[in-house]
Short mmCIF file of C-alpha atoms in Angstrom, two decimals:
data_model
loop_
_atom_site.label_atom_id
_atom_site.label_comp_id
_atom_site.label_asym_id
_atom_site.label_seq_id
_atom_site.Cartn_x
_atom_site.Cartn_y
_atom_site.Cartn_z
CA UNK A 6 -15.04 -9.26 10.65
CA UNK A 7 -11.53 -8.26 8.95
CA UNK A 8 -12.77 -5.98 5.17
CA UNK A 9 -9.80 -8.10 3.74
CA UNK A 10 -8.95 -11.35 4.15
CA UNK A 11 -5.70 -13.13 2.82
CA UNK A 12 -4.38 -16.77 3.30
CA UNK A 13 -2.02 -17.25 6.60
CA UNK A 14 0.52 -18.55 4.65
CA UNK A 15 3.63 -18.81 4.84
CA UNK A 16 3.47 -20.52 1.40
CA UNK A 17 6.57 -22.22 0.66
CA UNK A 18 6.96 -23.46 -2.81
CA UNK A 19 9.46 -25.19 -5.35
CA UNK A 20 11.15 -23.39 -7.86
CA UNK A 21 9.20 -24.10 -11.13
CA UNK A 22 5.87 -24.50 -9.29
CA UNK A 23 3.03 -22.23 -9.15
CA UNK A 24 2.16 -20.08 -5.84
CA UNK A 25 -1.58 -20.13 -5.57
CA UNK A 26 -2.67 -16.59 -3.28
CA UNK A 27 -5.79 -15.84 -2.26
CA UNK A 28 -8.15 -13.25 -0.80
CA UNK A 29 -11.77 -12.55 0.55
CA UNK A 30 -13.31 -9.24 1.35
CA UNK A 31 -16.54 -7.96 2.77
CA UNK A 32 -17.32 -5.17 1.16
CA UNK A 33 -19.20 -5.29 -1.76
CA UNK A 34 -19.49 -1.94 -3.16
CA UNK A 35 -15.72 -2.56 -3.80
CA UNK A 36 -14.57 -2.05 -7.45
CA UNK A 37 -11.23 -2.41 -7.89
CA UNK A 38 -8.89 -4.82 -7.21
CA UNK A 39 -4.64 -5.06 -6.74
CA UNK A 40 -2.08 -7.46 -5.71
CA UNK A 41 1.36 -5.98 -5.24
CA UNK A 42 4.39 -7.27 -4.07
CA UNK A 43 6.66 -6.29 -1.13
CA UNK A 44 10.16 -7.01 -0.41
CA UNK A 45 11.48 -6.67 2.90
CA UNK A 46 11.84 -2.96 3.79
CA UNK A 47 10.93 -0.91 0.58
CA UNK A 48 7.63 -0.38 -1.14
CA UNK A 49 4.89 -2.51 -2.28
CA UNK A 50 5.15 -2.08 -5.72
CA UNK A 51 1.95 -3.30 -8.37
CA UNK A 52 1.65 -6.53 -10.03
CA UNK A 53 -2.42 -6.71 -10.78
CA UNK A 54 -4.30 -4.58 -11.13
CA UNK A 55 -8.21 -6.44 -12.02
CA UNK A 56 -11.78 -4.77 -12.16
CA UNK A 57 -13.85 -7.31 -13.88
CA UNK A 58 -15.05 -10.82 -13.37
CA UNK A 59 -12.75 -13.58 -14.70
CA UNK A 60 -9.28 -13.99 -15.71
CA UNK A 61 -6.17 -11.24 -16.15
CA UNK A 62 -3.02 -12.60 -17.79
CA UNK A 63 0.48 -10.47 -17.36
CA UNK A 64 3.24 -12.60 -18.11
CA UNK A 65 3.72 -15.58 -15.13
CA UNK A 66 0.99 -13.36 -13.41
CA UNK A 67 -2.75 -15.00 -13.25
CA UNK A 68 -5.51 -12.67 -11.64
CA UNK A 69 -8.80 -13.97 -10.58
CA UNK A 70 -11.49 -12.31 -9.59
CA UNK A 71 -15.07 -13.34 -8.29
CA UNK A 72 -16.80 -10.23 -7.48
CA UNK A 73 -20.17 -12.45 -6.83
CA UNK A 74 -18.02 -15.47 -3.88
CA UNK A 75 -15.99 -11.58 -3.07
CA UNK A 76 -12.69 -13.62 -3.94
CA UNK A 77 -9.58 -12.21 -6.50
CA UNK A 78 -6.31 -14.78 -6.45
CA UNK A 79 -3.28 -14.95 -7.97
CA UNK A 80 -1.18 -17.57 -10.01
CA UNK A 81 2.42 -17.59 -9.92
CA UNK A 82 3.75 -19.77 -12.50
CA UNK A 83 6.87 -21.19 -13.13
CA UNK A 84 8.00 -18.90 -9.43
CA UNK A 85 11.79 -17.84 -9.34
CA UNK A 86 13.41 -17.23 -6.10
CA UNK A 87 13.34 -13.97 -7.01
CA UNK A 88 9.57 -14.33 -6.18
CA UNK A 89 9.86 -14.43 -2.97
CA UNK A 90 8.02 -11.52 -1.11
CA UNK A 91 5.47 -10.89 1.14
CA UNK A 92 2.06 -10.26 -1.19
CA UNK A 93 -0.43 -8.35 -0.69
CA UNK A 94 -3.72 -7.72 -1.61
CA UNK A 95 -5.71 -4.52 -2.09
CA UNK A 96 -9.08 -3.18 -2.57
CA UNK A 97 -10.80 0.31 -3.37
CA UNK A 98 -14.35 1.28 -3.92
CA UNK A 99 -13.94 3.65 -6.50
CA UNK A 100 -15.32 6.93 -7.26
CA UNK A 101 -14.53 9.55 -5.16
CA UNK A 102 -12.72 7.34 -3.01
CA UNK A 103 -9.75 6.13 -6.41
CA UNK A 104 -6.55 5.25 -4.70
CA UNK A 105 -7.62 4.32 -1.28
CA UNK A 106 -6.35 1.48 -0.56
CA UNK A 107 -7.35 -1.41 2.03
CA UNK A 108 -4.44 -4.53 2.49
CA UNK A 109 -4.46 -7.61 3.06
CA UNK A 110 -1.83 -8.90 5.59
CA UNK A 111 -0.21 -9.90 3.42
CA UNK A 112 1.06 -13.25 2.73
CA UNK A 113 4.59 -14.13 2.75
CA UNK A 114 6.33 -16.43 -0.64
CA UNK A 115 9.19 -18.47 -0.20
CA UNK A 116 11.22 -20.11 -3.29
CA UNK A 117 13.42 -21.78 -2.93
CA UNK A 118 15.86 -23.45 -5.55
CA UNK B 17 5.43 5.90 -15.54
CA UNK B 18 4.41 7.84 -12.94
CA UNK B 19 7.24 8.59 -10.32
CA UNK B 20 6.41 9.09 -6.38
CA UNK B 21 9.91 10.29 -4.56
CA UNK B 22 9.85 10.54 -0.14
CA UNK B 23 12.08 12.17 0.92
CA UNK B 24 13.84 11.26 3.38
CA UNK B 25 14.31 7.03 2.45
CA UNK B 26 15.37 7.02 6.96
CA UNK B 27 15.71 9.26 9.71
CA UNK B 28 16.14 8.43 13.24
CA UNK B 29 15.07 10.56 15.91
CA UNK B 30 15.24 11.77 20.00
CA UNK B 31 11.59 11.35 21.82
CA UNK B 32 9.93 14.69 21.78
CA UNK B 33 10.80 15.95 18.71
CA UNK B 34 9.19 17.01 15.35
CA UNK B 35 10.00 15.01 12.02
CA UNK B 36 8.77 15.98 8.24
CA UNK B 37 8.65 14.05 5.94
CA UNK B 38 7.60 14.75 2.46
CA UNK B 39 6.07 13.07 -0.92
CA UNK B 40 6.17 14.61 -4.18
CA UNK B 41 4.91 13.15 -7.84
CA UNK B 42 7.04 14.11 -10.24
CA UNK B 43 5.90 13.53 -12.67
CA UNK B 44 1.91 14.13 -12.97
CA UNK B 45 -0.03 15.98 -10.42
CA UNK B 46 -1.73 14.77 -7.74
CA UNK B 47 -5.03 16.07 -6.56
CA UNK B 48 -4.69 13.58 -3.66
CA UNK B 49 -1.74 12.08 -1.76
CA UNK B 50 -2.34 8.69 1.20
CA UNK B 51 -0.15 8.29 4.23
CA UNK B 52 0.01 4.87 5.02
CA UNK B 53 1.90 4.02 7.85
CA UNK B 54 3.58 -0.03 8.12
CA UNK B 55 4.79 -1.50 11.61
CA UNK B 56 6.73 -4.44 11.96
CA UNK B 57 4.96 -8.01 10.19
CA UNK B 58 2.15 -5.78 9.61
CA UNK B 59 0.14 -4.89 6.29
CA UNK B 60 -0.36 -0.72 5.37
CA UNK B 61 -2.75 0.32 7.38
CA UNK B 62 -4.77 3.73 6.19
CA UNK B 63 -3.81 7.22 8.36
CA UNK B 64 -4.97 10.42 5.80
CA UNK B 65 -5.92 11.30 3.15
CA UNK B 66 -4.21 14.69 1.67
CA UNK B 67 -6.06 16.57 -0.40
CA UNK B 68 -4.62 19.62 -2.62
CA UNK B 69 -5.61 22.10 -1.05
CA UNK B 70 -8.34 21.31 2.13
CA UNK B 71 -7.44 19.92 5.25
CA UNK B 72 -6.72 15.68 5.41
CA UNK B 73 -8.82 12.96 6.34
CA UNK B 74 -8.30 11.08 8.83
CA UNK B 75 -9.37 7.13 9.56
CA UNK B 76 -10.43 6.59 12.95
CA UNK B 77 -8.07 6.03 15.80
CA UNK B 78 -5.14 8.71 13.64
CA UNK B 79 -4.21 12.05 15.43
CA UNK B 80 -4.84 15.17 13.49
CA UNK B 81 -2.70 16.75 15.58
CA UNK B 82 0.32 14.25 16.20
CA UNK B 83 0.61 13.91 12.45
CA UNK B 84 -0.11 17.06 10.37
CA UNK B 85 -0.50 16.93 7.03
CA UNK B 86 -0.16 19.33 4.16
CA UNK B 87 -1.34 19.72 1.05
CA UNK B 88 0.15 23.19 -0.75
CA UNK B 89 0.94 21.82 -4.00
CA UNK B 90 -1.02 19.16 -6.44
CA UNK B 91 2.94 17.61 -6.51
CA UNK B 92 4.36 18.02 -2.96
CA UNK B 93 2.18 16.71 0.11
CA UNK B 94 3.68 16.66 3.70
CA UNK B 95 3.50 14.12 6.56
CA UNK B 96 4.52 15.62 10.24
CA UNK B 97 5.18 13.62 13.05
CA UNK B 98 5.21 16.26 16.62
CA UNK B 99 6.78 15.19 19.26
CA UNK B 100 7.55 12.28 18.17
CA UNK B 101 7.72 9.03 20.93
CA UNK B 102 9.06 5.45 19.72
CA UNK B 103 5.93 4.00 19.52
CA UNK B 104 5.71 6.18 16.60
CA UNK B 105 8.35 4.55 15.17
CA UNK B 106 7.84 2.52 11.72
CA UNK B 107 7.56 2.40 8.51
CA UNK B 108 5.61 5.49 6.80
CA UNK B 109 4.74 5.37 2.86
CA UNK B 110 3.00 7.46 0.67
CA UNK B 111 1.27 7.09 -2.40
CA UNK B 112 -0.15 9.61 -4.87
CA UNK B 113 -3.43 9.61 -7.44
CA UNK B 114 -2.81 12.02 -10.62
CA UNK B 115 -5.51 14.07 -10.94
CA UNK B 116 -8.55 12.99 -12.71
CA UNK B 117 -10.03 10.38 -13.73
CA UNK B 118 -10.03 7.62 -11.75
CA UNK B 119 -6.39 6.36 -11.82
CA UNK B 120 -4.00 4.10 -10.06
CA UNK B 121 -2.72 5.52 -6.88
CA UNK B 122 1.57 5.51 -6.77
CA UNK B 123 3.91 4.45 -3.95
CA UNK B 124 6.84 6.39 -2.56
CA UNK B 125 10.10 4.64 -1.67
CA UNK B 126 8.57 4.92 1.68
CA UNK B 127 10.52 6.43 4.76
CA UNK B 128 11.99 4.67 7.58
CA UNK B 129 11.11 6.55 11.25
CA UNK B 130 13.19 5.06 14.25
CA UNK B 131 12.44 7.01 17.05
CA UNK B 132 14.94 6.51 20.09
#
């Protein structure tokens, strides 16, 4: 079983719509969860980090974490063509391994005008 | 914000030669740095954890004698791909974690290695 599973995609949404990205993980000791955006040929950039159950909002982005269900999601409201990228969820176990990330396989998002 | 600089951004080398990639934390000290590899259309895979002043910890399946890691200072880690072969062609990305406390890691811009 893979440690991190993302909805396979690719995902295509019209401009202005809500894009929903999902991720499940198998390691119950995971403490920190992240969503990264990666444009082709570029390094990942951090969009959101979430550490406790519930929702966390930052602008057009909302991350949701449910540790009991081992599930984390990312909603992008009012999607823009510039949001078109690969989205990676990642987690680490915290403690001395903080910063050591396990990534999902990524979901390609295309926002079409 | 924290800045991590990788150099070079891209490199082309001949098969059998060695290539060194540098990862620098520009505005913070990093006790720990991480090296990832990303093949086309795949996700990032952790190769090794680099700790300042001590030996790197390699992930299963990563050859430590082929991928030499040196973390001699709190701001610099290097990855040397020795005797590179075309199958080593990949996107290599480092990240650095600030010293002290639980802090997130910041990514460098990555190095595209092509072995011909």
